[in-house]
GROMACS .gro file of C-alpha atoms in nm:
model
  109
    1MET     CA    1   0.000   0.000   0.000
    2MET     CA    2   0.133   0.343  -0.092
    3ASP     CA    3   0.133   0.632   0.149
    4THR     CA    4  -0.024   0.970   0.086
    5GLN     CA    5   0.309   1.136   0.009
    6MET     CA    6   0.381   0.889  -0.272
    7HIS     CA    7   0.034   0.951  -0.418
    8GLU     CA    8   0.103   1.326  -0.405
    9HIS     CA    9   0.438   1.274  -0.582
   10ILE     CA   10   0.277   1.068  -0.858
   11SER     CA   11  -0.005   1.320  -0.899
   12ALA     CA   12   0.244   1.608  -0.923
   13LEU     CA   13   0.453   1.410  -1.173
   14ALA     CA   14   0.144   1.346  -1.388
   15ASP     CA   15   0.066   1.720  -1.376
   16GLY     CA   16   0.425   1.817  -1.460
   17GLU     CA   17   0.458   1.994  -1.125
   18LEU     CA   18   0.694   1.763  -0.934
   19ALA     CA   19   1.015   1.920  -0.805
   20ALA     CA   20   1.329   1.779  -0.967
   21SER     CA   21   1.453   1.663  -0.627
   22GLU     CA   22   1.148   1.436  -0.589
   23VAL     CA   23   1.147   1.271  -0.934
   24GLU     CA   24   1.360   0.974  -0.828
   25LEU     CA   25   1.117   0.888  -0.546
   26ALA     CA   26   0.820   0.910  -0.782
   27PHE     CA   27   0.990   0.684  -1.037
   28ALA     CA   28   1.061   0.430  -0.762
   29ALA     CA   29   0.691   0.435  -0.668
   30LEU     CA   30   0.596   0.385  -1.034
   31ASP     CA   31   0.798   0.064  -1.027
   32THR     CA   32   0.526  -0.096  -0.811
   33PRO     CA   33   0.179  -0.220  -0.912
   34ALA     CA   34   0.016   0.035  -0.678
   35GLY     CA   35   0.226   0.314  -0.827
   36ARG     CA   36   0.133   0.221  -1.183
   37ALA     CA   37  -0.235   0.203  -1.085
   38ALA     CA   38  -0.213   0.550  -0.926
   39TRP     CA   39  -0.040   0.685  -1.239
   40SER     CA   40  -0.323   0.550  -1.454
   41VAL     CA   41  -0.592   0.698  -1.229
   42TYR     CA   42  -0.427   1.042  -1.219
   43HIS     CA   43  -0.398   1.046  -1.598
   44GLN     CA   44  -0.765   0.950  -1.633
   45ILE     CA   45  -0.861   1.228  -1.392
   46GLY     CA   46  -0.650   1.478  -1.587
   47HIS     CA   47  -0.804   1.366  -1.915
   48ALA     CA   48  -1.156   1.404  -1.774
   49LEU     CA   49  -1.079   1.752  -1.637
   50ARG     CA   50  -0.936   1.869  -1.971
   51SER     CA   51  -1.221   1.717  -2.171
   52ASP     CA   52  -1.475   1.942  -2.340
   53ASN     CA   53  -1.752   1.708  -2.217
   54CYS     CA   54  -1.666   1.747  -1.849
   55GLY     CA   55  -2.000   1.762  -1.668
   56ALA     CA   56  -2.208   1.751  -1.985
   57ASP     CA   57  -2.425   1.469  -1.850
   58LEU     CA   58  -2.515   1.639  -1.521
   59SER     CA   59  -2.880   1.717  -1.459
   60ASP     CA   60  -3.000   2.076  -1.434
   61ASP     CA   61  -3.054   2.051  -1.058
   62PHE     CA   62  -2.722   1.876  -0.983
   63GLY     CA   63  -2.567   2.185  -0.821
   64ALA     CA   64  -2.864   2.241  -0.592
   65ARG     CA   65  -2.879   1.876  -0.487
   66MET     CA   66  -2.503   1.868  -0.419
   67ALA     CA   67  -2.525   2.187  -0.211
   68ALA     CA   68  -2.811   2.038  -0.007
   69ARG     CA   69  -2.612   1.722   0.063
   70LEU     CA   70  -2.301   1.916   0.161
   71ALA     CA   71  -2.508   2.132   0.397
   72LYS     CA   72  -2.617   1.815   0.582
   73GLU     CA   73  -2.258   1.696   0.636
   74ALA     CA   74  -2.093   1.737   0.973
   75PRO     CA   75  -1.835   2.015   0.988
   76ALA     CA   76  -1.470   1.918   0.964
   77PRO     CA   77  -1.300   1.860   1.300
   78PRO     CA   78  -1.082   2.145   1.426
   79PRO     CA   79  -0.709   2.123   1.359
   80PRO     CA   80  -0.485   1.993   1.638
   81PRO     CA   81  -0.344   2.254   1.876
   82ARG     CA   82  -0.026   2.429   1.761
   83GLY     CA   83   0.300   2.405   1.947
   84GLY     CA   84   0.327   2.028   1.957
   85HIS     CA   85   0.150   1.988   2.293
   86ALA     CA   86  -0.126   1.732   2.303
   87VAL     CA   87  -0.430   1.816   2.510
   88ASP     CA   88  -0.446   1.614   2.832
   89GLU     CA   89  -0.810   1.511   2.835
   90GLY     CA   90  -0.793   1.435   3.207
   91ARG     CA   91  -0.698   1.789   3.304
   92GLY     CA   92  -0.863   1.990   3.029
   93ASP     CA   93  -0.559   2.209   2.961
   94GLU     CA   94  -0.258   2.175   2.732
   95GLY     CA   95  -0.029   2.052   3.006
   96GLY     CA   96   0.146   2.385   3.049
   97GLY     CA   97   0.046   2.447   3.411
   98GLY     CA   98  -0.215   2.707   3.316
   99GLY     CA   99  -0.433   2.626   3.618
  100PRO     CA  100  -0.203   2.755   3.897
  101ALA     CA  101  -0.093   3.057   3.691
  102ALA     CA  102  -0.454   3.159   3.646
  103VAL     CA  103  -0.512   3.134   4.022
  104GLY     CA  104  -0.206   3.352   4.091
  105VAL     CA  105  -0.322   3.622   3.851
  106GLY     CA  106  -0.668   3.625   4.004
  107SER     CA  107  -0.530   3.699   4.352
  108LEU     CA  108  -0.339   4.017   4.262
  109PRO     CA  109  -0.456   4.331   4.447
   0.00000   0.00000   0.00000
């Protein structure tokens, strides 16, 4: 199974946007069955996007139906906190000792 980074490399190679420093890695991935399958899929996607018929078979109300479905989807989860500190679910803070500092600030005259 290929990882996401290899898929991104193959996609960028198919689009002619891969950095020269990454070409060797992409070629190594293309030497596998999964890599060749990904290459084929990305070329089919590119062909469909460049085609004059792209979307020609969509119904008149496709956009409205798609918008309604997307509106029903749950929102994306928030990104993880920055700074590399995982939230300690037991304490409810980011592990930086924020509790005692907040108490000290609250007791100033």
